[in-house]
CSV table of C-alpha atoms in Angstrom, one decimal:
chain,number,residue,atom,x,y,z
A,48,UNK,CA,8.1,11.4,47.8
A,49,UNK,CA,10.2,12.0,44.8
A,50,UNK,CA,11.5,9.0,44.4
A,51,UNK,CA,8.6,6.9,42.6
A,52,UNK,CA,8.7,9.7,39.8
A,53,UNK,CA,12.2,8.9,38.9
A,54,UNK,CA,10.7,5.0,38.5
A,55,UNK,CA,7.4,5.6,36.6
A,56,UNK,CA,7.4,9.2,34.9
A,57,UNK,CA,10.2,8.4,32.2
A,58,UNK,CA,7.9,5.0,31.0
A,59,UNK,CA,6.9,5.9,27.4
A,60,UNK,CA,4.2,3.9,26.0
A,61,UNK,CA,4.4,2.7,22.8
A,62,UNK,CA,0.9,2.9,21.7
A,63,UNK,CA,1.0,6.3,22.8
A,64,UNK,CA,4.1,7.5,21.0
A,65,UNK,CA,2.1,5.7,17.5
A,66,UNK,CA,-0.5,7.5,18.3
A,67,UNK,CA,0.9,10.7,18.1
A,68,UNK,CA,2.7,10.2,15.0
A,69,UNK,CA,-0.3,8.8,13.4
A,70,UNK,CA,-1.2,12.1,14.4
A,71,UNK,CA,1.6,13.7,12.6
A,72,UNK,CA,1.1,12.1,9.3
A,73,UNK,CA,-2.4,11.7,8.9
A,74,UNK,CA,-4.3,14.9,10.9
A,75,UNK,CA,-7.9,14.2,11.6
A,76,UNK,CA,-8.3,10.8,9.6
A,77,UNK,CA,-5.3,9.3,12.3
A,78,UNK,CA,-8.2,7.5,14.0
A,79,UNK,CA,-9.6,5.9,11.3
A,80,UNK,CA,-6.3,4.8,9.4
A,81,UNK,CA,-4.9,3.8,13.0
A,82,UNK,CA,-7.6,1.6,13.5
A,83,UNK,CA,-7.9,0.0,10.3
A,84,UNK,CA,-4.1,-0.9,10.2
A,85,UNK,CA,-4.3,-2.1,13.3
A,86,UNK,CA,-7.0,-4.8,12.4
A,87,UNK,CA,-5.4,-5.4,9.5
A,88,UNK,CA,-1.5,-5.7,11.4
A,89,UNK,CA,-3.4,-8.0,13.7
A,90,UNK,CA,-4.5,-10.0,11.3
A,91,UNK,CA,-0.9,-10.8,9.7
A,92,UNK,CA,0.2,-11.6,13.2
A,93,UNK,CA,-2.5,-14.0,14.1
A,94,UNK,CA,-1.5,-15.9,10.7
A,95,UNK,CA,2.1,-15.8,10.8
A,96,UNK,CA,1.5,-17.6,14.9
A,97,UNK,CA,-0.8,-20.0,13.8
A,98,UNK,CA,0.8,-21.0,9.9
A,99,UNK,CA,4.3,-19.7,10.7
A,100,UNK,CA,4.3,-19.5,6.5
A,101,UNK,CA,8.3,-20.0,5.0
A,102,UNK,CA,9.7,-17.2,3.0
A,103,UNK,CA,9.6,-18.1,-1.0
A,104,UNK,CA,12.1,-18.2,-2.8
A,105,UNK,CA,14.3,-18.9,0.6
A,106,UNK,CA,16.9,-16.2,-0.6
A,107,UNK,CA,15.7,-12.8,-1.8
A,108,UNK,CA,15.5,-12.8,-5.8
A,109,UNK,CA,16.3,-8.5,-5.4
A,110,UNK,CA,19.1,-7.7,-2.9
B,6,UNK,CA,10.1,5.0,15.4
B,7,UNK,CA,11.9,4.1,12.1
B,8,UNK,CA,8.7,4.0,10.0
B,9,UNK,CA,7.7,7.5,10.7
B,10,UNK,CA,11.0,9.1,10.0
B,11,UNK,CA,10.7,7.8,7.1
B,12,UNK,CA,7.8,8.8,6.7
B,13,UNK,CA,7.1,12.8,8.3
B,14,UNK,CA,7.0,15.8,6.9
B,15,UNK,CA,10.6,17.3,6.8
B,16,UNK,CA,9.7,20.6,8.1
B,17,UNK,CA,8.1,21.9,11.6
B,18,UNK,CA,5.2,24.3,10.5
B,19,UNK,CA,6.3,27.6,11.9
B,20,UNK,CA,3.7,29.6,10.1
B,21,UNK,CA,0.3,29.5,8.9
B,22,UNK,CA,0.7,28.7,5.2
B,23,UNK,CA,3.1,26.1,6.1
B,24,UNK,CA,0.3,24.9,8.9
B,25,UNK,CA,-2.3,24.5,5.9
B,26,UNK,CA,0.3,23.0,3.6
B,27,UNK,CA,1.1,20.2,6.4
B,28,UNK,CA,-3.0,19.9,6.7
B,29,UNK,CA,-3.1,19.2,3.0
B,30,UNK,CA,-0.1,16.6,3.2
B,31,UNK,CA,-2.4,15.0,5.9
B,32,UNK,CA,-5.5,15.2,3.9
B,33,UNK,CA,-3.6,13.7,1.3
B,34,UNK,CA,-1.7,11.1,2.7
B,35,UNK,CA,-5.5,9.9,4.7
B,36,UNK,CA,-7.0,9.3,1.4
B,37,UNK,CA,-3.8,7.6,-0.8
B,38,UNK,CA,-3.8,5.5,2.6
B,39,UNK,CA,-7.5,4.3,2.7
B,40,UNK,CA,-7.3,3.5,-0.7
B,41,UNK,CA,-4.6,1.1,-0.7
B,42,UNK,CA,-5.9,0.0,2.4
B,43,UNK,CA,-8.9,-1.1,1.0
B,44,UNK,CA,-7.6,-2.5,-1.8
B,45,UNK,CA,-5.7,-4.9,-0.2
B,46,UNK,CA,-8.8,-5.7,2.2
B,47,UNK,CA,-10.3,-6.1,-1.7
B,48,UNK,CA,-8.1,-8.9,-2.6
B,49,UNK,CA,-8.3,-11.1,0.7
B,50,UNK,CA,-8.7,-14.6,-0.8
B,51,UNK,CA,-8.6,-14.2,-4.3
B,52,UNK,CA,-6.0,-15.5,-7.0
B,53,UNK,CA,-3.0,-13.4,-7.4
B,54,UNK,CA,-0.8,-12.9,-10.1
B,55,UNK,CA,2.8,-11.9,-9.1
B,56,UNK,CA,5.4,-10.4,-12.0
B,57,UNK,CA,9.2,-10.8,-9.8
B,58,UNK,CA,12.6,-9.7,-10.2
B,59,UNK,CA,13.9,-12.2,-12.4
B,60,UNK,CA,11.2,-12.8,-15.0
B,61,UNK,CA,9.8,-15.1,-12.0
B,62,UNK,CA,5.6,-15.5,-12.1
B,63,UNK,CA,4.0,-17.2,-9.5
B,64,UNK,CA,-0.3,-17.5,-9.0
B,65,UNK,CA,-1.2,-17.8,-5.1
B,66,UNK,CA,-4.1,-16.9,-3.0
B,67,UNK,CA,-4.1,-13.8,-1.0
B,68,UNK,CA,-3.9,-13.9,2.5
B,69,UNK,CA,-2.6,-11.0,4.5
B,70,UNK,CA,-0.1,-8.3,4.1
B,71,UNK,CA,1.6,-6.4,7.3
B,72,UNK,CA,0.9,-3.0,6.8
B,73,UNK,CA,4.5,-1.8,6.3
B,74,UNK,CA,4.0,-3.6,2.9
B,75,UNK,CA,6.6,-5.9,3.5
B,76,UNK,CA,5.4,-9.2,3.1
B,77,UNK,CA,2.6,-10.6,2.1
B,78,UNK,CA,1.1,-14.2,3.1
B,79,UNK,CA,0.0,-16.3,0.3
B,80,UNK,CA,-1.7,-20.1,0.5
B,81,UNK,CA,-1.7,-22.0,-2.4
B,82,UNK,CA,1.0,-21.4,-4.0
B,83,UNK,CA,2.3,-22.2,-7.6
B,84,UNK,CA,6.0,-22.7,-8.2
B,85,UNK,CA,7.8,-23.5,-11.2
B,86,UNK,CA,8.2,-26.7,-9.3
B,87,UNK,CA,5.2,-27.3,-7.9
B,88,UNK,CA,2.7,-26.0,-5.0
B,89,UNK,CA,3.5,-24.9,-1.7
B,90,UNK,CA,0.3,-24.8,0.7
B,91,UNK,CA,1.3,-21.5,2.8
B,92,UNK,CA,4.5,-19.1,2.2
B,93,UNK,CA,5.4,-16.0,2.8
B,94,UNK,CA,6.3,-13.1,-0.2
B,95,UNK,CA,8.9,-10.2,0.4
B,96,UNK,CA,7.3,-7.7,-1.3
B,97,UNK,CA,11.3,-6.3,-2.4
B,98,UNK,CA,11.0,-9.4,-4.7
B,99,UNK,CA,7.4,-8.1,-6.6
B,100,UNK,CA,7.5,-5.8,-10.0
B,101,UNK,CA,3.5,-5.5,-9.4
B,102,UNK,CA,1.0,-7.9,-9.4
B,103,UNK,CA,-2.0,-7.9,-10.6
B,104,UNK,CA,-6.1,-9.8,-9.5
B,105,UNK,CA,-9.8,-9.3,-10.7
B,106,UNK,CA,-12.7,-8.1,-9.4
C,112,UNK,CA,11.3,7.7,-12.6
C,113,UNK,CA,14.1,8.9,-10.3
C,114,UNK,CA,12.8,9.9,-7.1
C,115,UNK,CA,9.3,8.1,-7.4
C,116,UNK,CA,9.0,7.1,-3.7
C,117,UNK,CA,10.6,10.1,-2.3
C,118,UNK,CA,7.4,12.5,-3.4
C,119,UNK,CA,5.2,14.1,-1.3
C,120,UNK,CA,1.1,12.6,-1.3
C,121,UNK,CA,-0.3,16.0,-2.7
C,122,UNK,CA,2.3,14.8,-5.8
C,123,UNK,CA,0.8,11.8,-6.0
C,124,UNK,CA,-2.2,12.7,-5.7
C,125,UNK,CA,-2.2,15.0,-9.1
C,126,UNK,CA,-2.5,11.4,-10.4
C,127,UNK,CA,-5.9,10.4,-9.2
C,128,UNK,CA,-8.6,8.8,-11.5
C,129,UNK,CA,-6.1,9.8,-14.4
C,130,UNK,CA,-5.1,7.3,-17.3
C,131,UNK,CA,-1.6,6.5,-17.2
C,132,UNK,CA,1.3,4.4,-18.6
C,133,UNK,CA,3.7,3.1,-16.1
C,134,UNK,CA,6.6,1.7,-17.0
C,135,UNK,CA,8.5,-0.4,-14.7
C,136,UNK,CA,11.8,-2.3,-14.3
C,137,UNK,CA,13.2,-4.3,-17.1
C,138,UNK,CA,11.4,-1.8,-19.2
C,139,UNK,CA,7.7,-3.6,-18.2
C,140,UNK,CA,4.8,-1.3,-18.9
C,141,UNK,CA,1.4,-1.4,-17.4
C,142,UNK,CA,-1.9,1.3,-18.3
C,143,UNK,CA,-4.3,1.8,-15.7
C,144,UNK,CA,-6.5,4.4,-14.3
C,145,UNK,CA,-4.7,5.5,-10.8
C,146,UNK,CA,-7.0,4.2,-7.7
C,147,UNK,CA,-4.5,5.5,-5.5
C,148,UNK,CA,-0.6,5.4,-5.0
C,149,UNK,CA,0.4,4.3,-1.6
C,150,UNK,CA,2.1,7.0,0.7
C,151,UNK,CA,4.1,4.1,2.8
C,152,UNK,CA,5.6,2.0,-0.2
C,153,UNK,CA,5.0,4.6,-3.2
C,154,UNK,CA,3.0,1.7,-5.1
C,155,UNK,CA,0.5,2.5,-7.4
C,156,UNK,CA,-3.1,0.8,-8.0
C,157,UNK,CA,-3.7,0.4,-11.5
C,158,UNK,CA,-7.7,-0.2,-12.9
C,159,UNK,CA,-8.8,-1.2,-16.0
C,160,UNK,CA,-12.7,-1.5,-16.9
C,161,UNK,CA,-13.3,-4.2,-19.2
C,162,UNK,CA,-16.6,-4.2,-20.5
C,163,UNK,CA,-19.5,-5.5,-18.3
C,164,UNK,CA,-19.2,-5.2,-14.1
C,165,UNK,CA,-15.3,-6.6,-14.1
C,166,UNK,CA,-12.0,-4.9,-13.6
C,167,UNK,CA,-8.7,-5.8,-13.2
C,168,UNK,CA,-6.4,-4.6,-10.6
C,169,UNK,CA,-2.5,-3.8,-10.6
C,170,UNK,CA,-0.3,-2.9,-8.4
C,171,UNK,CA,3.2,-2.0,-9.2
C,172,UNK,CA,5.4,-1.8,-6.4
C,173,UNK,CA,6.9,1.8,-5.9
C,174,UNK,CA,10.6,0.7,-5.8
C,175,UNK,CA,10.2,-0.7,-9.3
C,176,UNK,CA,8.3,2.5,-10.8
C,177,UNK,CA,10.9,3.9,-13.5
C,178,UNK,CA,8.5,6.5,-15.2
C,179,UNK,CA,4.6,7.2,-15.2
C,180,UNK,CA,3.3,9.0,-18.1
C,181,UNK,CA,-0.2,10.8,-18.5
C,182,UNK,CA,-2.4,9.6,-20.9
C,183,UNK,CA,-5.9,10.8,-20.6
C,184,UNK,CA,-7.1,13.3,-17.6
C,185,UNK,CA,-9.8,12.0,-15.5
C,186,UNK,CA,-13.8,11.9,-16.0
C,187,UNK,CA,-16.4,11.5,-14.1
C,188,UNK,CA,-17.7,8.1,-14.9
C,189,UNK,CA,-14.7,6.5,-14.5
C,190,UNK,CA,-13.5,8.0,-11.2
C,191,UNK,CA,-16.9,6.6,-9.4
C,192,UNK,CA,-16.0,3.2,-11.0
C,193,UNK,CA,-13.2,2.9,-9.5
C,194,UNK,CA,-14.5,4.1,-6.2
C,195,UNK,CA,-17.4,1.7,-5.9
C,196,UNK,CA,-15.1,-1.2,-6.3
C,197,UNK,CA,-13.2,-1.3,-3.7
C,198,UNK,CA,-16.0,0.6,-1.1
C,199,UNK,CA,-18.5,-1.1,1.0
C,200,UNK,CA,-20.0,1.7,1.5
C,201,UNK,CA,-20.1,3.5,-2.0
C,202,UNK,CA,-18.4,6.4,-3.3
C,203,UNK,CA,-19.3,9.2,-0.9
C,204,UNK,CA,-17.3,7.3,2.2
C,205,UNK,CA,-13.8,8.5,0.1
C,206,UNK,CA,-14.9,12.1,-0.3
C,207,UNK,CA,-13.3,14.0,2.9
């Protein structure tokens, strides 16, 4: 009976480890920053899949 | 993750008035946050001045940034040899840049 | 300024709706009435109010930020300015 605690108990989600540190740094706004940067992280993603957009200038002006 | 340790508050509140001065760090940090949040949102499709390491200026349309202000997608825009329809910005390269409202 | 995008937000924030002088790298200077300064890149959102309904918009990236200067506290009129630009909802929805 112990054994399928050794397989699932040690998963850590991600979206629940962002949550709480959303948490951490933004008290009881965390909701509403989470969710805005979320749409708007979601946002970049969709663009960068669909225009796949190339870095300019190709090499970094600031090192 | 990398981002927050970069980003917490150093210190574990251990007592009360450092409980209410991590509450004001959070109250803080929530509104500095929504603001630039929203200004960003604010300058989705319009024209974009950028000032770059370099004494490189280049005018593009705004597009997206991801929120770790890294990179910002541009359409439109204007080299000093000629225009290229999408790219991508590293934000490391910008001094400021500046749009109207 | 040395240390810029190591402060704390309630630091920044002592720069809210106040008129300042930045001045960046290679000695560029910007004025502005602070909108807000980023707590994840340290950049600052610069306003200034032509006349009429307009107003331009800078932001100078924190890791170029060499010194900000104070040049006029805040006021009233200006401070709900700069918060109806930028809200859908008006001024109230940035109030906690």
């Amino acid at each position: 009976a112990a054994g399928w605690r050794t397989i699932t108990a040690p998963q850590e989600r991600p979206g629940e480890r962002r949550s709480a540190e959303m948490k951490r740094l933004y008290g009881e706004n965390a909701a509403r920053i989470q969710a805005m940067e979320t749409a708007m992280q979601l946002n970049f993603d969709r663009n960068q899949d669909r225009i796949q957009p190339k870095y300019w200038p190709v090499i970094p002006l600031k090192l | 993750s990398p981002r927050f340790i970069a980003l917490c508050p150093t210190s574990i509140p251990s007592s009360a008035g450092e409980g209410a001065c991590i509450e004001e760090e959070q109250r803080s940090r929530s509104e500095l946050r929504e603001r630039f949040l929203r200004t960003l949102i604010k300058m989705s499709n319009k024209p974009v001045n950028f000032d770059m390491y370099e004494g490189v200026q280049v005018r593009a349309k705004f597009g997206a940034s991801d929120i770790d202000v890294l990179n910002f997608q541009v359409s439109e825009l204007q080299t000093p040899i000629g225009v290229q329809k999408e790219a991508l910005l590293r934000c490391h390269d910008m001094i400021s840049f500046s749009f109207d409202v | 300024m040395h240390g810029w995008c190591e402060r704390k937000p309630p630091e920044w924030s002592t720069y809210l709706s106040k008129l300042v002088k930045v001045t960046a790298h290679s000695n560029q200077q910007y004025e502005g009435w602070v909108f807000t300064v980023d707590p994840v890149s340290a950049s600052m959102v610069l306003v200034t109010l032509p006349e009429g309904d307009r107003a331009h918009v800078r932001v100078v990236l924190g890791h170029a930020v060499e010194s900000v200067e104070v040049l006029q506290e805040e006021n009233k009129g200006n401070t709900l300015r700069l918060a109806s630009l930028f809200l859908a909802h008006g001024a109230e929805a940035l109030s906690p």
